[in-house]
mmCIF file of N, CA and C in Angstrom:
data_model
loop_
_atom_site.group_PDB
_atom_site.id
_atom_site.type_symbol
_atom_site.label_atom_id
_atom_site.label_comp_id
_atom_site.label_asym_id
_atom_site.label_seq_id
_atom_site.Cartn_x
_atom_site.Cartn_y
_atom_site.Cartn_z
ATOM 1 N N GLN L 1 0.842 -1.187 0.000
ATOM 2 C CA GLN L 1 0.000 0.000 0.000
ATOM 3 C C GLN L 1 0.887 1.250 0.000
ATOM 4 N N VAL L 2 0.510 2.208 -0.824
ATOM 5 C CA VAL L 2 1.249 3.459 -0.921
ATOM 6 C C VAL L 2 0.312 4.595 -0.573
ATOM 7 N N GLN L 3 0.750 5.448 0.311
ATOM 8 C CA GLN L 3 -0.020 6.644 0.638
ATOM 9 C C GLN L 3 0.653 7.856 0.002
ATOM 10 N N LEU L 4 -0.159 8.655 -0.672
ATOM 11 C CA LEU L 4 0.330 9.842 -1.350
ATOM 12 C C LEU L 4 -0.450 11.042 -0.835
ATOM 13 N N VAL L 5 0.252 12.074 -0.440
ATOM 14 C CA VAL L 5 -0.403 13.260 0.107
ATOM 15 C C VAL L 5 0.104 14.488 -0.651
ATOM 16 N N GLU L 6 -0.821 15.123 -1.381
ATOM 17 C CA GLU L 6 -0.470 16.314 -2.145
ATOM 18 C C GLU L 6 -0.638 17.576 -1.308
ATOM 19 N N SER L 7 0.120 18.584 -1.684
ATOM 20 C CA SER L 7 -0.022 19.896 -1.074
ATOM 21 C C SER L 7 0.507 20.934 -2.046
ATOM 22 N N GLY L 8 0.241 22.197 -1.745
ATOM 23 C CA GLY L 8 0.797 23.273 -2.546
ATOM 24 C C GLY L 8 -0.170 23.952 -3.492
ATOM 25 N N GLY L 9 -1.384 23.439 -3.581
ATOM 26 C CA GLY L 9 -2.359 24.082 -4.451
ATOM 27 C C GLY L 9 -2.824 25.411 -3.874
ATOM 28 N N GLY L 10 -3.574 26.139 -4.682
ATOM 29 C CA GLY L 10 -4.098 27.406 -4.215
ATOM 30 C C GLY L 10 -4.568 28.279 -5.352
ATOM 31 N N LEU L 11 -4.788 29.535 -5.044
ATOM 32 C CA LEU L 11 -5.246 30.520 -6.025
ATOM 33 C C LEU L 11 -4.045 31.330 -6.506
ATOM 34 N N VAL L 12 -3.907 31.448 -7.805
ATOM 35 C CA VAL L 12 -2.787 32.199 -8.382
ATOM 36 C C VAL L 12 -3.296 32.959 -9.591
ATOM 37 N N GLN L 13 -2.692 34.102 -9.862
ATOM 38 C CA GLN L 13 -3.085 34.902 -11.026
ATOM 39 C C GLN L 13 -2.497 34.311 -12.299
ATOM 40 N N PRO L 14 -3.133 34.567 -13.418
ATOM 41 C CA PRO L 14 -2.567 34.117 -14.697
ATOM 42 C C PRO L 14 -1.129 34.623 -14.866
ATOM 43 N N GLY L 15 -0.271 33.734 -15.336
ATOM 44 C CA GLY L 15 1.136 34.066 -15.471
ATOM 45 C C GLY L 15 1.956 33.738 -14.246
ATOM 46 N N GLY L 16 1.288 33.391 -13.163
ATOM 47 C CA GLY L 16 1.976 33.083 -11.920
ATOM 48 C C GLY L 16 2.514 31.663 -11.881
ATOM 49 N N SER L 17 3.043 31.290 -10.723
ATOM 50 C CA SER L 17 3.628 29.972 -10.569
ATOM 51 C C SER L 17 3.206 29.342 -9.242
ATOM 52 N N LEU L 18 3.263 28.038 -9.205
ATOM 53 C CA LEU L 18 2.990 27.256 -8.007
ATOM 54 C C LEU L 18 3.877 26.028 -8.034
ATOM 55 N N ARG L 19 4.168 25.502 -6.879
ATOM 56 C CA ARG L 19 4.856 24.213 -6.799
ATOM 57 C C ARG L 19 4.010 23.248 -5.975
ATOM 58 N N LEU L 20 3.619 22.173 -6.607
ATOM 59 C CA LEU L 20 2.882 21.120 -5.921
ATOM 60 C C LEU L 20 3.862 20.089 -5.377
ATOM 61 N N SER L 21 3.509 19.532 -4.236
ATOM 62 C CA SER L 21 4.315 18.484 -3.620
ATOM 63 C C SER L 21 3.459 17.255 -3.400
ATOM 64 N N CYS L 22 4.086 16.102 -3.473
ATOM 65 C CA CYS L 22 3.418 14.831 -3.202
ATOM 66 C C CYS L 22 4.347 14.011 -2.311
ATOM 67 N N ALA L 23 3.940 13.868 -1.064
ATOM 68 C CA ALA L 23 4.725 13.069 -0.125
ATOM 69 C C ALA L 23 4.305 11.616 -0.233
ATOM 70 N N SER L 24 5.271 10.748 -0.446
ATOM 71 C CA SER L 24 4.999 9.325 -0.645
ATOM 72 C C SER L 24 5.426 8.529 0.581
ATOM 73 N N SER L 25 4.654 7.478 0.889
ATOM 74 C CA SER L 25 4.987 6.622 2.029
ATOM 75 C C SER L 25 6.039 5.582 1.677
ATOM 76 N N VAL L 26 6.354 5.471 0.376
ATOM 77 C CA VAL L 26 7.416 4.564 -0.045
ATOM 78 C C VAL L 26 8.462 5.361 -0.823
ATOM 79 N N SER L 27 9.620 4.792 -0.922
ATOM 80 C CA SER L 27 10.684 5.446 -1.677
ATOM 81 C C SER L 27 10.240 5.671 -3.123
ATOM 82 N N ILE L 28 10.348 6.909 -3.589
ATOM 83 C CA ILE L 28 9.898 7.169 -4.954
ATOM 84 C C ILE L 28 10.792 6.491 -5.977
ATOM 85 N N SER L 29 11.999 6.175 -5.599
ATOM 86 C CA SER L 29 12.875 5.474 -6.535
ATOM 87 C C SER L 29 12.499 4.003 -6.660
ATOM 88 N N SER L 30 11.651 3.508 -5.755
ATOM 89 C CA SER L 30 11.209 2.117 -5.828
ATOM 90 C C SER L 30 9.952 1.956 -6.681
ATOM 91 N N THR L 31 9.349 3.069 -7.048
ATOM 92 C CA THR L 31 8.152 2.987 -7.886
ATOM 93 C C THR L 31 8.552 2.800 -9.343
ATOM 94 N N HIS L 32 7.641 2.247 -10.132
ATOM 95 C CA HIS L 32 7.908 2.085 -11.560
ATOM 96 C C HIS L 32 7.819 3.450 -12.238
ATOM 97 N N THR L 33 6.736 4.129 -11.962
ATOM 98 C CA THR L 33 6.574 5.513 -12.422
ATOM 99 C C THR L 33 5.791 6.283 -11.377
ATOM 100 N N MET L 34 5.974 7.585 -11.397
ATOM 101 C CA MET L 34 5.124 8.485 -10.629
ATOM 102 C C MET L 34 4.738 9.627 -11.540
ATOM 103 N N GLY L 35 3.635 10.261 -11.207
ATOM 104 C CA GLY L 35 3.220 11.340 -12.084
ATOM 105 C C GLY L 35 2.127 12.198 -11.499
ATOM 106 N N TRP L 36 1.709 13.143 -12.303
ATOM 107 C CA TRP L 36 0.640 14.071 -11.946
ATOM 108 C C TRP L 36 -0.449 14.021 -13.008
ATOM 109 N N TYR L 37 -1.673 14.032 -12.528
ATOM 110 C CA TYR L 37 -2.850 14.110 -13.371
ATOM 111 C C TYR L 37 -3.676 15.295 -12.889
ATOM 112 N N ARG L 38 -4.638 15.690 -13.714
ATOM 113 C CA ARG L 38 -5.547 16.735 -13.271
ATOM 114 C C ARG L 38 -6.945 16.466 -13.791
ATOM 115 N N GLN L 39 -7.909 17.052 -13.093
ATOM 116 C CA GLN L 39 -9.303 16.825 -13.464
ATOM 117 C C GLN L 39 -10.137 18.051 -13.143
ATOM 118 N N THR L 40 -11.008 18.401 -14.081
ATOM 119 C CA THR L 40 -11.978 19.470 -13.859
ATOM 120 C C THR L 40 -13.371 18.849 -13.881
ATOM 121 N N PRO L 41 -14.338 19.504 -13.263
ATOM 122 C CA PRO L 41 -15.694 18.937 -13.179
ATOM 123 C C PRO L 41 -16.249 18.578 -14.556
ATOM 124 N N GLY L 42 -16.774 17.384 -14.659
ATOM 125 C CA GLY L 42 -17.399 16.955 -15.901
ATOM 126 C C GLY L 42 -16.438 16.427 -16.944
ATOM 127 N N LYS L 43 -15.149 16.423 -16.630
ATOM 128 C CA LYS L 43 -14.158 15.940 -17.589
ATOM 129 C C LYS L 43 -13.385 14.762 -17.018
ATOM 130 N N LYS L 44 -12.806 13.996 -17.935
ATOM 131 C CA LYS L 44 -11.997 12.873 -17.513
ATOM 132 C C LYS L 44 -10.676 13.367 -16.918
ATOM 133 N N ARG L 45 -10.137 12.570 -16.019
ATOM 134 C CA ARG L 45 -8.830 12.891 -15.454
ATOM 135 C C ARG L 45 -7.783 12.759 -16.565
ATOM 136 N N GLU L 46 -6.910 13.765 -16.687
ATOM 137 C CA GLU L 46 -5.928 13.738 -17.753
ATOM 138 C C GLU L 46 -4.513 13.749 -17.193
ATOM 139 N N TRP L 47 -3.644 13.066 -17.903
ATOM 140 C CA TRP L 47 -2.248 12.967 -17.515
ATOM 141 C C TRP L 47 -1.552 14.291 -17.805
ATOM 142 N N VAL L 48 -0.706 14.728 -16.867
ATOM 143 C CA VAL L 48 0.007 15.993 -17.014
ATOM 144 C C VAL L 48 1.505 15.754 -17.217
ATOM 145 N N ALA L 49 2.084 14.961 -16.338
ATOM 146 C CA ALA L 49 3.523 14.714 -16.411
ATOM 147 C C ALA L 49 3.844 13.450 -15.640
ATOM 148 N N GLY L 50 4.936 12.801 -16.013
ATOM 149 C CA GLY L 50 5.347 11.591 -15.323
ATOM 150 C C GLY L 50 6.849 11.461 -15.297
ATOM 151 N N ILE L 51 7.327 10.676 -14.345
ATOM 152 C CA ILE L 51 8.756 10.423 -14.252
ATOM 153 C C ILE L 51 8.948 8.944 -13.947
ATOM 154 N N SER L 52 9.833 8.325 -14.687
ATOM 155 C CA SER L 52 10.038 6.892 -14.519
ATOM 156 C C SER L 52 11.179 6.637 -13.538
ATOM 157 N N SER L 53 11.368 5.368 -13.211
ATOM 158 C CA SER L 53 12.366 5.009 -12.202
ATOM 159 C C SER L 53 13.785 5.351 -12.635
ATOM 160 N N ASP L 54 13.995 5.500 -13.946
ATOM 161 C CA ASP L 54 15.333 5.878 -14.404
ATOM 162 C C ASP L 54 15.506 7.390 -14.486
ATOM 163 N N GLY L 55 14.477 8.116 -14.038
ATOM 164 C CA GLY L 55 14.560 9.571 -14.008
ATOM 165 C C GLY L 55 14.081 10.270 -15.260
ATOM 166 N N THR L 56 13.598 9.521 -16.223
ATOM 167 C CA THR L 56 13.115 10.131 -17.462
ATOM 168 C C THR L 56 11.782 10.826 -17.203
ATOM 169 N N ALA L 57 11.713 12.086 -17.571
ATOM 170 C CA ALA L 57 10.497 12.872 -17.378
ATOM 171 C C ALA L 57 9.780 13.055 -18.712
ATOM 172 N N ARG L 58 8.474 13.017 -18.653
ATOM 173 C CA ARG L 58 7.653 13.235 -19.845
ATOM 174 C C ARG L 58 6.512 14.167 -19.489
ATOM 175 N N TYR L 59 6.060 14.911 -20.503
ATOM 176 C CA TYR L 59 5.045 15.932 -20.273
ATOM 177 C C TYR L 59 3.971 15.889 -21.341
ATOM 178 N N ALA L 60 2.768 16.224 -20.937
ATOM 179 C CA ALA L 60 1.706 16.432 -21.910
ATOM 180 C C ALA L 60 2.050 17.676 -22.723
ATOM 181 N N ASP L 61 1.633 17.684 -23.968
ATOM 182 C CA ASP L 61 1.980 18.811 -24.847
ATOM 183 C C ASP L 61 1.516 20.145 -24.273
ATOM 184 N N PHE L 62 0.390 20.132 -23.586
ATOM 185 C CA PHE L 62 -0.173 21.402 -23.127
ATOM 186 C C PHE L 62 0.585 22.005 -21.939
ATOM 187 N N VAL L 63 1.563 21.289 -21.377
ATOM 188 C CA VAL L 63 2.358 21.851 -20.283
ATOM 189 C C VAL L 63 3.846 21.905 -20.594
ATOM 190 N N LYS L 64 4.243 21.379 -21.737
ATOM 191 C CA LYS L 64 5.664 21.378 -22.086
ATOM 192 C C LYS L 64 6.226 22.792 -22.076
ATOM 193 N N GLY L 65 7.361 22.932 -21.430
ATOM 194 C CA GLY L 65 8.007 24.237 -21.357
ATOM 195 C C GLY L 65 7.515 25.096 -20.218
ATOM 196 N N ARG L 66 6.436 24.676 -19.566
ATOM 197 C CA ARG L 66 5.883 25.457 -18.448
ATOM 198 C C ARG L 66 5.956 24.711 -17.120
ATOM 199 N N PHE L 67 5.830 23.402 -17.150
ATOM 200 C CA PHE L 67 5.832 22.585 -15.934
ATOM 201 C C PHE L 67 7.094 21.730 -15.886
ATOM 202 N N THR L 68 7.557 21.466 -14.675
ATOM 203 C CA THR L 68 8.699 20.586 -14.477
ATOM 204 C C THR L 68 8.389 19.606 -13.358
ATOM 205 N N ILE L 69 8.573 18.324 -13.646
ATOM 206 C CA ILE L 69 8.373 17.292 -12.629
ATOM 207 C C ILE L 69 9.737 16.860 -12.118
ATOM 208 N N SER L 70 9.824 16.658 -10.818
ATOM 209 C CA SER L 70 11.094 16.229 -10.226
ATOM 210 C C SER L 70 10.808 15.495 -8.928
ATOM 211 N N GLY L 71 11.838 14.783 -8.462
ATOM 212 C CA GLY L 71 11.688 14.054 -7.227
ATOM 213 C C GLY L 71 12.826 14.308 -6.269
ATOM 214 N N ALA L 72 12.482 14.448 -4.997
ATOM 215 C CA ALA L 72 13.504 14.559 -3.957
ATOM 216 C C ALA L 72 13.627 13.171 -3.337
ATOM 217 N N LEU L 73 14.613 12.412 -3.770
ATOM 218 C CA LEU L 73 14.685 11.010 -3.395
ATOM 219 C C LEU L 73 14.846 10.800 -1.890
ATOM 220 N N ALA L 74 15.641 11.619 -1.261
ATOM 221 C CA ALA L 74 15.900 11.427 0.168
ATOM 222 C C ALA L 74 14.648 11.687 1.008
ATOM 223 N N GLU L 75 13.794 12.616 0.510
ATOM 224 C CA GLU L 75 12.590 12.962 1.272
ATOM 225 C C GLU L 75 11.349 12.228 0.784
ATOM 226 N N ASN L 76 11.491 11.446 -0.283
ATOM 227 C CA ASN L 76 10.342 10.755 -0.868
ATOM 228 C C ASN L 76 9.236 11.728 -1.245
ATOM 229 N N ILE L 77 9.592 12.805 -1.894
ATOM 230 C CA ILE L 77 8.631 13.805 -2.323
ATOM 231 C C ILE L 77 8.731 13.999 -3.830
ATOM 232 N N LEU L 78 7.593 14.029 -4.467
ATOM 233 C CA LEU L 78 7.501 14.325 -5.896
ATOM 234 C C LEU L 78 6.985 15.747 -6.038
ATOM 235 N N TYR L 79 7.605 16.504 -6.937
ATOM 236 C CA TYR L 79 7.201 17.888 -7.135
ATOM 237 C C TYR L 79 6.661 18.102 -8.543
ATOM 238 N N LEU L 80 5.828 19.113 -8.653
ATOM 239 C CA LEU L 80 5.430 19.623 -9.961
ATOM 240 C C LEU L 80 5.547 21.141 -9.883
ATOM 241 N N GLN L 81 6.572 21.670 -10.504
ATOM 242 C CA GLN L 81 6.761 23.107 -10.562
ATOM 243 C C GLN L 81 6.023 23.641 -11.782
ATOM 244 N N MET L 82 5.136 24.579 -11.542
ATOM 245 C CA MET L 82 4.290 25.106 -12.615
ATOM 246 C C MET L 82 4.557 26.592 -12.802
ATOM 247 N N PHE L 83 4.905 26.968 -14.004
ATOM 248 C CA PHE L 83 5.144 28.361 -14.357
ATOM 249 C C PHE L 83 4.135 28.795 -15.423
ATOM 250 N N SER L 84 4.051 30.102 -15.612
ATOM 251 C CA SER L 84 3.203 30.665 -16.678
ATOM 252 C C SER L 84 1.812 30.051 -16.673
ATOM 253 N N LEU L 85 1.217 30.015 -15.508
ATOM 254 C CA LEU L 85 -0.078 29.358 -15.370
ATOM 255 C C LEU L 85 -1.166 30.110 -16.124
ATOM 256 N N LYS L 86 -2.087 29.320 -16.658
ATOM 257 C CA LYS L 86 -3.207 29.839 -17.437
ATOM 258 C C LYS L 86 -4.513 29.471 -16.750
ATOM 259 N N PRO L 87 -5.573 30.205 -17.002
ATOM 260 C CA PRO L 87 -6.860 29.834 -16.394
ATOM 261 C C PRO L 87 -7.261 28.390 -16.714
ATOM 262 N N GLU L 88 -6.908 27.915 -17.899
ATOM 263 C CA GLU L 88 -7.265 26.534 -18.260
ATOM 264 C C GLU L 88 -6.445 25.480 -17.511
ATOM 265 N N ASP L 89 -5.455 25.909 -16.746
ATOM 266 C CA ASP L 89 -4.732 24.981 -15.881
ATOM 267 C C ASP L 89 -5.468 24.726 -14.570
ATOM 268 N N SER L 90 -6.525 25.471 -14.325
ATOM 269 C CA SER L 90 -7.303 25.277 -13.102
ATOM 270 C C SER L 90 -7.884 23.870 -13.077
ATOM 271 N N ALA L 91 -7.675 23.184 -11.983
ATOM 272 C CA ALA L 91 -8.128 21.796 -11.860
ATOM 273 C C ALA L 91 -7.732 21.268 -10.484
ATOM 274 N N VAL L 92 -8.234 20.094 -10.175
ATOM 275 C CA VAL L 92 -7.705 19.349 -9.036
ATOM 276 C C VAL L 92 -6.553 18.502 -9.570
ATOM 277 N N TYR L 93 -5.403 18.643 -8.959
ATOM 278 C CA TYR L 93 -4.214 17.911 -9.380
ATOM 279 C C TYR L 93 -3.992 16.722 -8.449
ATOM 280 N N TYR L 94 -3.790 15.564 -9.081
ATOM 281 C CA TYR L 94 -3.621 14.321 -8.339
ATOM 282 C C TYR L 94 -2.232 13.738 -8.578
ATOM 283 N N CYS L 95 -1.657 13.233 -7.526
ATOM 284 C CA CYS L 95 -0.399 12.497 -7.605
ATOM 285 C C CYS L 95 -0.721 11.024 -7.826
ATOM 286 N N HIS L 96 0.078 10.382 -8.638
ATOM 287 C CA HIS L 96 -0.138 8.972 -8.977
ATOM 288 C C HIS L 96 1.169 8.213 -8.862
ATOM 289 N N ALA L 97 1.055 6.974 -8.394
ATOM 290 C CA ALA L 97 2.237 6.106 -8.333
ATOM 291 C C ALA L 97 1.877 4.728 -8.863
ATOM 292 N N ASP L 98 2.763 4.197 -9.669
ATOM 293 C CA ASP L 98 2.647 2.824 -10.165
ATOM 294 C C ASP L 98 3.682 2.012 -9.391
ATOM 295 N N TYR L 99 3.191 1.196 -8.472
ATOM 296 C CA TYR L 99 4.091 0.505 -7.549
ATOM 297 C C TYR L 99 3.679 -0.951 -7.457
ATOM 298 N N LEU L 100 4.602 -1.823 -7.760
ATOM 299 C CA LEU L 100 4.347 -3.270 -7.710
ATOM 300 C C LEU L 100 3.076 -3.633 -8.466
ATOM 301 N N ASN L 101 2.948 -3.083 -9.667
ATOM 302 C CA ASN L 101 1.841 -3.382 -10.579
ATOM 303 C C ASN L 101 0.478 -2.933 -10.062
ATOM 304 N N SER L 102 0.479 -2.007 -9.156
ATOM 305 C CA SER L 102 -0.774 -1.418 -8.682
ATOM 306 C C SER L 102 -0.679 0.099 -8.782
ATOM 307 N N ALA L 103 -1.842 0.716 -8.972
ATOM 308 C CA ALA L 103 -1.903 2.172 -9.083
ATOM 309 C C ALA L 103 -2.419 2.771 -7.791
ATOM 310 N N PHE L 104 -1.790 3.843 -7.382
ATOM 311 C CA PHE L 104 -2.187 4.528 -6.158
ATOM 312 C C PHE L 104 -2.367 6.020 -6.459
ATOM 313 N N TRP L 105 -3.327 6.626 -5.763
ATOM 314 C CA TRP L 105 -3.655 8.025 -5.983
ATOM 315 C C TRP L 105 -3.677 8.789 -4.663
ATOM 316 N N GLY L 106 -3.323 10.059 -4.760
ATOM 317 C CA GLY L 106 -3.517 10.943 -3.630
ATOM 318 C C GLY L 106 -4.928 11.501 -3.642
ATOM 319 N N GLN L 107 -5.207 12.361 -2.681
ATOM 320 C CA GLN L 107 -6.557 12.901 -2.535
ATOM 321 C C GLN L 107 -6.782 14.130 -3.405
ATOM 322 N N GLY L 108 -5.725 14.690 -3.951
ATOM 323 C CA GLY L 108 -5.830 15.832 -4.846
ATOM 324 C C GLY L 108 -5.639 17.165 -4.147
ATOM 325 N N THR L 109 -5.182 18.135 -4.924
ATOM 326 C CA THR L 109 -5.041 19.493 -4.423
ATOM 327 C C THR L 109 -5.549 20.453 -5.490
ATOM 328 N N GLN L 110 -6.345 21.417 -5.075
ATOM 329 C CA GLN L 110 -7.001 22.319 -6.022
ATOM 330 C C GLN L 110 -6.051 23.432 -6.452
ATOM 331 N N VAL L 111 -5.985 23.646 -7.745
ATOM 332 C CA VAL L 111 -5.252 24.776 -8.318
ATOM 333 C C VAL L 111 -6.254 25.639 -9.074
ATOM 334 N N THR L 112 -6.307 26.909 -8.724
ATOM 335 C CA THR L 112 -7.200 27.843 -9.395
ATOM 336 C C THR L 112 -6.387 29.002 -9.940
ATOM 337 N N VAL L 113 -6.486 29.211 -11.240
ATOM 338 C CA VAL L 113 -5.758 30.302 -11.892
ATOM 339 C C VAL L 113 -6.789 31.327 -12.333
ATOM 340 N N SER L 114 -6.781 32.457 -11.655
ATOM 341 C CA SER L 114 -7.799 33.463 -11.923
ATOM 342 C C SER L 114 -7.312 34.830 -11.463
ATOM 343 N N SER L 115 -7.761 35.852 -12.160
ATOM 344 C CA SER L 115 -7.434 37.211 -11.744
ATOM 345 C C SER L 115 -8.544 37.776 -10.854
#
């Protein structure tokens, strides 16, 4: 069982930045992949960014160049640094881990981009 706890969401103006954190109960280097998804009301949850056990990071086209995913291995924390935020980035952001062939999710953190 993996417990994931997100934090760092909030209200930010367009063009602003936020850093989301995901504290994991297991070593993030022991997971197959970890990543971030987001969801808005009435829409399917969509993949935002992921990082594999070898450190390879991948991004959805709509966040490339604006978001950076990284992991603090010693602290077992996954980050999502978000720059140049747009109103359409508003969503609940979820941390995800693929560990021992099972998927685990955090409870989500709300990000609202509005003036």
